[in-house]
C-alpha cells in the first residue's frame, strides 16, 4: 500500500530547486551541491554545522520553510522573524524549568490574530546562528539549547511592529510570572568565541592524552577573600537585561568608593598631623583640617563618588578600548589626544577618568529614574552602546574587586 506523502516529481522539482537557490542566496553557508534531491524523494535534508547535525523536512514543510524565509530577519541577536512567525529567545531561572518548558503546552495564549507559546528551538534559530557566525564546525550551532517564545500570526498582514511585538512579549512574560512565579529573561544567541572554542579543543585533547600544548592549560588565580561585591559581579553576569546588568556593576563602584575616599583622606590627614604645628595649632592650621573634612564630604556626593574609583582602582589605559566608540570619541576630543596612553600625563588621565565616570553616573540615573519625569543631560551613553558599556563595566568592576583584595586589613 502506498503512502500519501508528497514526493519530488517532474511537476514540482523546478519549484524545489528554486527554493534551494533562494536559501543559498540568503545564507552563504549553503551551496546547491549540499542538497541531494532525486525524483521520488519524500524529504529534503538541510545540513547544519557540526557532526551529523541537520533537519529532514517533508516536501510541504520545505516549501513552507522557503516561504517563511522570504521575510527572515534577526533583531539584536535575540529575536528571529519570518513571514508569519516570530521567535524571542528566553532564559529560565533553572535548567529544570527549561526542560519543562520545552515539553509542555501550559503556556499557550491566544490573542486576536496570533498565538503565543513557549517551544524548543526550531530550524530558524539554527539558521540565525549560521548567519551570526555563532557556530563551530565540529560542535555545531548549539541551537537545541535555546528556549523561545513563539508568536504565530494567522496572516502576515497581522504582524505587529517590533515595538508592539516587544510589548506583547513582556505582557506574556508578566502573565506567566504573576500566575506561576516562574521568572524568565530575554536572551540572545551567544557570540562565537574563537578563543573559547580553541580552549575547549585543547581541553578535549588533554583529556584524550594529547599534552602537546601544556602552556595552554587554563589556570585559575588563587581565590580572593570573599566580599559582597563578588555577589554583585556574578549577579550582573547572570542577568540578561542590559540595564540591570549596568546597575549591578555600578553598585560595585559605589561599594568601594567610600573606601577609596577614606584611604585618601586618612593619608592627607596623617601628613597634616605630622606637622610640628600640631603641638601648637594656629587658626589657619585648624581651618585647613576643617577644609580637608569638607573636601572628603564633597567627594562622597553621588555625582563625585565613582570618580575616585576610576582614578585609583584600575588602569584606564588598559581598559579604555573596552568603552563604546561614542564615549572614546568624546573623551579623546575633550582631552585633545588621538589616543589615551601612559604618555598622556597625569592631568589628562584624571580628566579622562572623570569624564567616563560622569557619563556612567548620568547613564545610571537615566536607568533608575522613571522615564516620564527624567530629563536627560546629554551626557548619557547612547542606548545602542549600552551593551558595550557593560563590557567595560564588567572589566573595570573585576579589577576594582581585585584592587580591594590587595589592601591591608586596616584599610578595608
XYZ file of C-alpha atoms in Angstrom:
412
model
C 0.000 0.000 0.000
C 1.439 3.381 -0.995
C 1.712 6.278 1.428
C 0.206 9.695 0.837
C 3.437 11.669 1.223
C 4.234 14.215 -1.445
C 7.267 13.210 -3.477
C 9.668 15.102 -5.659
C 8.269 14.848 -9.165
C 8.643 16.338 -12.602
C 5.857 18.752 -11.668
C 7.476 20.196 -8.513
C 11.238 19.690 -8.907
C 11.795 23.090 -10.541
C 9.962 24.820 -7.660
C 12.090 22.913 -5.133
C 15.294 23.806 -6.967
C 14.262 27.475 -6.886
C 13.654 27.182 -3.118
C 17.158 25.751 -2.684
C 18.651 28.524 -4.815
C 16.946 31.224 -2.717
C 18.217 29.650 0.515
C 21.785 29.608 -0.843
C 21.493 33.265 -1.841
C 20.199 34.238 1.612
C 22.579 32.043 3.647
C 26.069 31.872 2.129
C 26.913 28.791 4.229
C 24.824 26.764 1.766
C 25.659 25.806 -1.787
C 23.330 24.000 -4.138
C 25.545 20.912 -4.237
C 24.879 20.365 -0.492
C 21.325 19.352 -1.401
C 20.985 15.892 -2.859
C 17.497 15.574 -4.303
C 16.114 12.932 -6.574
C 12.762 12.192 -8.146
C 10.671 10.162 -5.722
C 12.219 11.575 -2.545
C 9.707 12.459 0.193
C 12.076 14.562 2.321
C 14.777 17.188 1.851
C 17.704 17.255 4.259
C 19.041 20.631 5.397
C 22.562 20.222 6.706
C 23.748 22.231 9.734
C 27.270 22.826 11.075
C 28.545 20.059 13.316
C 28.799 16.314 13.035
C 25.516 14.674 11.923
C 23.555 17.894 12.512
C 20.603 18.741 10.300
C 16.854 18.739 9.609
C 14.779 16.489 7.404
C 11.714 18.310 6.072
C 8.849 16.911 4.054
C 8.278 18.486 0.655
C 5.392 20.571 2.060
C 7.487 21.636 5.055
C 10.396 22.635 2.824
C 8.195 24.793 0.589
C 6.666 26.372 3.726
C 10.190 26.919 5.068
C 11.122 28.743 1.858
C 8.039 30.959 2.172
C 8.817 31.785 5.811
C 12.469 32.557 4.955
C 11.331 35.245 2.497
C 10.945 37.731 5.389
C 13.708 36.320 7.591
C 15.122 38.925 9.963
C 17.261 38.963 13.113
C 16.841 41.702 15.729
C 19.531 42.255 18.357
C 20.605 38.582 18.116
C 17.619 37.596 20.261
C 14.520 37.875 18.089
C 14.121 35.996 14.835
C 11.303 36.877 12.463
C 9.949 35.110 9.392
C 6.915 35.775 7.198
C 4.331 34.821 9.871
C 6.469 33.675 12.810
C 8.480 35.437 15.485
C 10.790 33.729 17.949
C 12.134 35.517 21.024
C 14.923 33.673 22.815
C 14.389 33.491 26.572
C 16.241 32.022 29.524
C 14.604 30.387 32.534
C 15.894 30.576 36.100
C 16.837 26.881 36.200
C 17.709 24.099 33.759
C 14.835 22.006 35.151
C 12.405 24.739 34.230
C 13.967 24.978 30.757
C 13.388 21.245 30.251
C 9.805 21.525 31.490
C 9.057 24.440 29.184
C 10.154 22.528 26.103
C 7.806 19.657 26.882
C 4.615 21.436 27.932
C 1.822 23.404 26.299
C 0.727 25.006 29.589
C 1.719 28.492 28.476
C -0.347 28.648 25.311
C -2.065 32.005 24.800
C -4.314 33.177 22.026
C -4.902 36.799 21.074
C -6.657 38.301 18.100
C -4.667 37.344 15.024
C -1.893 35.396 16.777
C -0.991 32.554 19.124
C 1.797 32.537 21.723
C 3.583 29.563 23.231
C 6.970 28.506 24.569
C 8.748 25.945 22.406
C 12.103 24.328 21.813
C 14.321 25.818 19.131
C 13.052 25.471 15.555
C 15.211 25.382 12.436
C 15.031 29.183 12.124
C 17.170 29.572 15.266
C 19.807 27.335 13.700
C 19.736 29.449 10.533
C 20.152 32.583 12.658
C 23.174 31.009 14.377
C 24.734 30.371 10.974
C 24.099 33.917 9.770
C 25.563 35.337 13.003
C 28.586 33.050 12.639
C 27.695 31.582 16.034
C 28.777 28.003 15.424
C 31.759 25.691 15.423
C 32.491 23.362 12.531
C 32.774 20.369 14.884
C 30.468 21.304 17.776
C 27.677 22.821 15.676
C 25.388 25.742 16.492
C 24.056 24.533 19.827
C 20.627 25.775 18.703
C 18.924 22.967 20.673
C 19.933 24.661 23.933
C 17.744 27.702 23.272
C 14.197 28.121 24.530
C 11.946 30.540 22.671
C 8.617 32.300 22.791
C 6.841 31.593 19.519
C 4.371 34.109 18.107
C 2.470 32.583 15.224
C 0.404 35.051 13.217
C -2.686 33.918 11.335
C -1.756 36.153 8.427
C 1.367 38.117 7.568
C -0.808 41.238 7.462
C -1.445 40.784 11.202
C 2.250 41.126 12.082
C 2.956 43.688 14.757
C 5.679 46.295 14.623
C 8.864 45.471 16.524
C 7.859 47.838 19.326
C 4.360 46.400 19.706
C 5.769 42.900 19.472
C 8.081 43.731 22.404
C 5.075 44.975 24.362
C 3.262 41.710 23.662
C 6.252 39.618 24.765
C 6.596 41.500 28.056
C 2.857 41.221 28.666
C 3.101 37.462 28.100
C 6.101 37.080 30.440
C 4.371 39.188 33.087
C 1.295 36.980 32.984
C 3.387 33.821 33.351
C 5.458 35.285 36.194
C 2.453 36.632 38.083
C 0.434 33.431 37.670
C 3.144 30.835 38.241
C 6.069 32.629 39.876
C 8.327 31.444 37.037
C 10.863 34.079 36.032
C 12.286 34.395 32.534
C 14.862 36.672 30.960
C 15.091 37.867 27.400
C 18.186 36.273 25.966
C 20.036 36.113 22.675
C 22.208 33.913 20.515
C 25.655 33.622 22.002
C 28.523 35.272 20.150
C 31.017 32.914 18.602
C 34.185 32.990 20.693
C 37.116 31.556 18.693
C 39.384 31.685 21.758
C 36.856 29.750 23.840
C 36.432 27.169 21.090
C 40.207 26.785 20.922
C 40.409 26.290 24.690
C 37.642 23.667 24.562
C 39.513 21.815 21.824
C 42.673 21.886 23.960
C 40.754 20.538 26.955
C 39.341 17.707 24.835
C 42.834 16.952 23.541
C 44.248 16.912 27.087
C 41.509 14.525 28.223
C 42.461 12.206 25.380
C 46.108 12.255 26.450
C 47.426 14.837 23.995
C 49.576 17.200 26.069
C 51.360 18.861 23.176
C 50.227 22.320 24.344
C 50.645 22.257 28.136
C 51.168 26.024 28.193
C 47.559 26.480 27.067
C 46.128 24.821 30.180
C 43.543 27.003 31.941
C 44.976 28.022 35.305
C 42.856 29.955 37.804
C 44.376 32.588 40.047
C 44.305 31.902 43.807
C 40.856 32.580 45.258
C 40.366 36.017 46.735
C 38.804 36.523 50.135
C 35.047 36.947 49.695
C 33.477 40.399 49.556
C 29.838 41.291 48.867
C 30.953 42.898 45.612
C 31.638 39.423 44.219
C 27.955 38.551 44.593
C 27.013 41.735 42.737
C 29.511 40.875 39.998
C 28.143 37.357 39.467
C 24.540 38.648 39.591
C 25.446 41.181 36.912
C 26.759 38.430 34.656
C 23.693 36.263 35.222
C 21.099 38.832 34.219
C 20.255 39.232 30.546
C 18.754 42.686 30.991
C 21.289 45.324 29.905
C 20.022 47.939 32.359
C 20.001 45.577 35.349
C 23.495 44.418 34.441
C 24.727 48.015 34.399
C 23.164 48.680 37.810
C 24.846 45.637 39.358
C 28.268 46.699 38.112
C 27.621 50.291 39.190
C 26.830 49.117 42.720
C 30.328 47.622 42.879
C 31.840 51.057 42.269
C 29.500 52.538 44.895
C 30.503 49.794 47.315
C 34.227 50.598 47.126
C 34.135 54.376 46.573
C 33.884 55.321 50.294
C 36.890 53.098 50.993
C 38.958 54.804 48.283
C 37.979 58.250 49.574
C 38.688 57.260 53.182
C 42.167 55.989 52.287
C 42.989 59.259 50.522
C 41.564 61.344 53.368
C 43.345 59.413 56.097
C 46.597 59.740 54.175
C 46.194 63.513 53.830
C 45.174 63.850 57.472
C 48.155 61.768 58.569
C 50.505 64.051 56.640
C 48.886 67.111 58.200
C 49.271 65.677 61.702
C 52.970 65.112 61.015
C 53.437 68.893 61.016
C 55.135 70.345 64.111
C 52.325 72.936 64.228
C 50.054 70.226 65.640
C 51.655 70.840 69.052
C 50.652 74.496 68.978
C 47.957 74.842 66.282
C 47.014 78.259 64.967
C 43.754 79.384 63.400
C 44.856 78.675 59.822
C 46.014 75.173 60.692
C 42.700 74.261 62.352
C 40.809 75.786 59.435
C 42.767 73.606 56.999
C 41.666 70.472 58.886
C 38.016 71.523 58.546
C 38.607 72.142 54.810
C 40.048 68.652 54.473
C 36.964 67.150 56.142
C 34.632 69.219 53.951
C 36.548 68.123 50.875
C 36.009 64.492 51.865
C 32.274 65.100 52.313
C 32.089 66.700 48.867
C 33.678 63.627 47.292
C 31.050 61.412 48.944
C 28.281 63.074 46.939
C 26.650 60.856 44.305
C 27.987 62.720 41.292
C 31.568 62.564 42.624
C 31.518 59.138 44.229
C 32.814 56.848 41.487
C 35.368 59.314 40.101
C 37.668 58.284 42.942
C 37.319 54.614 41.948
C 38.107 55.314 38.305
C 41.195 57.301 39.250
C 42.530 54.799 41.766
C 41.420 51.202 41.313
C 42.347 50.170 37.777
C 44.462 51.039 34.771
C 42.310 53.186 32.483
C 44.815 52.949 29.634
C 44.383 49.169 29.637
C 40.580 49.297 29.805
C 39.949 52.297 27.550
C 39.411 50.215 24.409
C 36.538 48.349 26.086
C 34.479 51.548 26.054
C 31.909 52.233 23.312
C 33.263 54.222 20.384
C 30.929 57.139 21.192
C 32.432 57.567 24.674
C 36.013 57.102 23.484
C 35.490 59.755 20.831
C 34.041 62.167 23.405
C 36.879 61.615 25.869
C 39.663 61.964 23.311
C 38.051 65.117 21.928
C 37.919 66.776 25.346
C 41.439 65.788 26.481
C 42.758 66.633 22.990
C 44.559 63.337 22.428
C 44.458 60.946 19.473
C 44.893 58.007 21.824
C 44.986 57.578 25.583
C 48.450 56.356 26.573
C 50.773 56.499 29.553
C 52.418 59.485 27.860
C 49.165 61.452 28.065
C 50.138 62.745 31.504
C 48.514 62.577 34.916
C 46.244 65.607 34.452
C 44.763 64.316 31.191
C 44.415 60.827 32.652
C 42.476 62.236 35.610
C 40.332 64.294 33.255
C 39.587 61.230 31.119
C 38.652 59.142 34.171
C 36.334 61.889 35.415
C 34.585 62.237 32.039
C 33.971 58.483 31.833
C 32.765 58.324 35.446
C 30.422 61.264 34.839
C 28.977 59.600 31.724
C 28.360 56.367 33.620
C 26.788 58.282 36.529
C 24.396 60.065 34.128
C 23.575 56.761 32.392
C 22.861 55.131 35.733
C 20.457 57.991 36.609
C 18.666 57.553 33.306
C 18.194 53.855 34.076
C 16.934 54.194 37.657
C 14.592 57.152 37.222
C 11.139 56.923 35.698
C 11.252 57.738 32.015
C 8.225 60.063 32.358
C 9.974 62.570 34.627
C 13.646 62.109 33.758
C 15.366 64.957 31.957
C 18.446 63.838 30.059
C 21.616 65.878 30.479
C 23.084 64.836 27.152
C 25.939 63.141 28.977
C 24.314 59.704 28.939
C 25.637 56.723 26.999
C 23.505 56.139 23.858
C 21.106 53.214 24.295
C 22.658 51.436 21.307
C 26.017 51.372 23.141
C 24.761 50.078 26.484
C 25.890 46.533 25.807
C 29.445 47.636 25.014
C 29.463 49.893 28.080
C 28.575 46.839 30.171
C 31.636 45.064 28.787
C 33.760 47.941 30.083
C 31.870 47.927 33.409
C 32.482 44.188 33.779
C 36.226 44.555 33.267
C 36.505 47.645 35.481
C 34.459 46.173 38.337
C 36.524 42.951 38.306
C 39.745 44.989 38.518
C 38.228 47.012 41.378
C 37.410 43.845 43.334
C 40.996 42.680 42.890
C 42.314 46.104 43.953
C 40.322 45.850 47.183
C 41.552 42.323 47.900
C 45.154 43.566 47.954
C 44.505 46.242 50.592
C 45.828 45.617 54.103
C 43.061 44.816 56.576
C 43.359 48.133 58.369
C 42.352 49.957 55.144
C 39.302 47.812 54.342
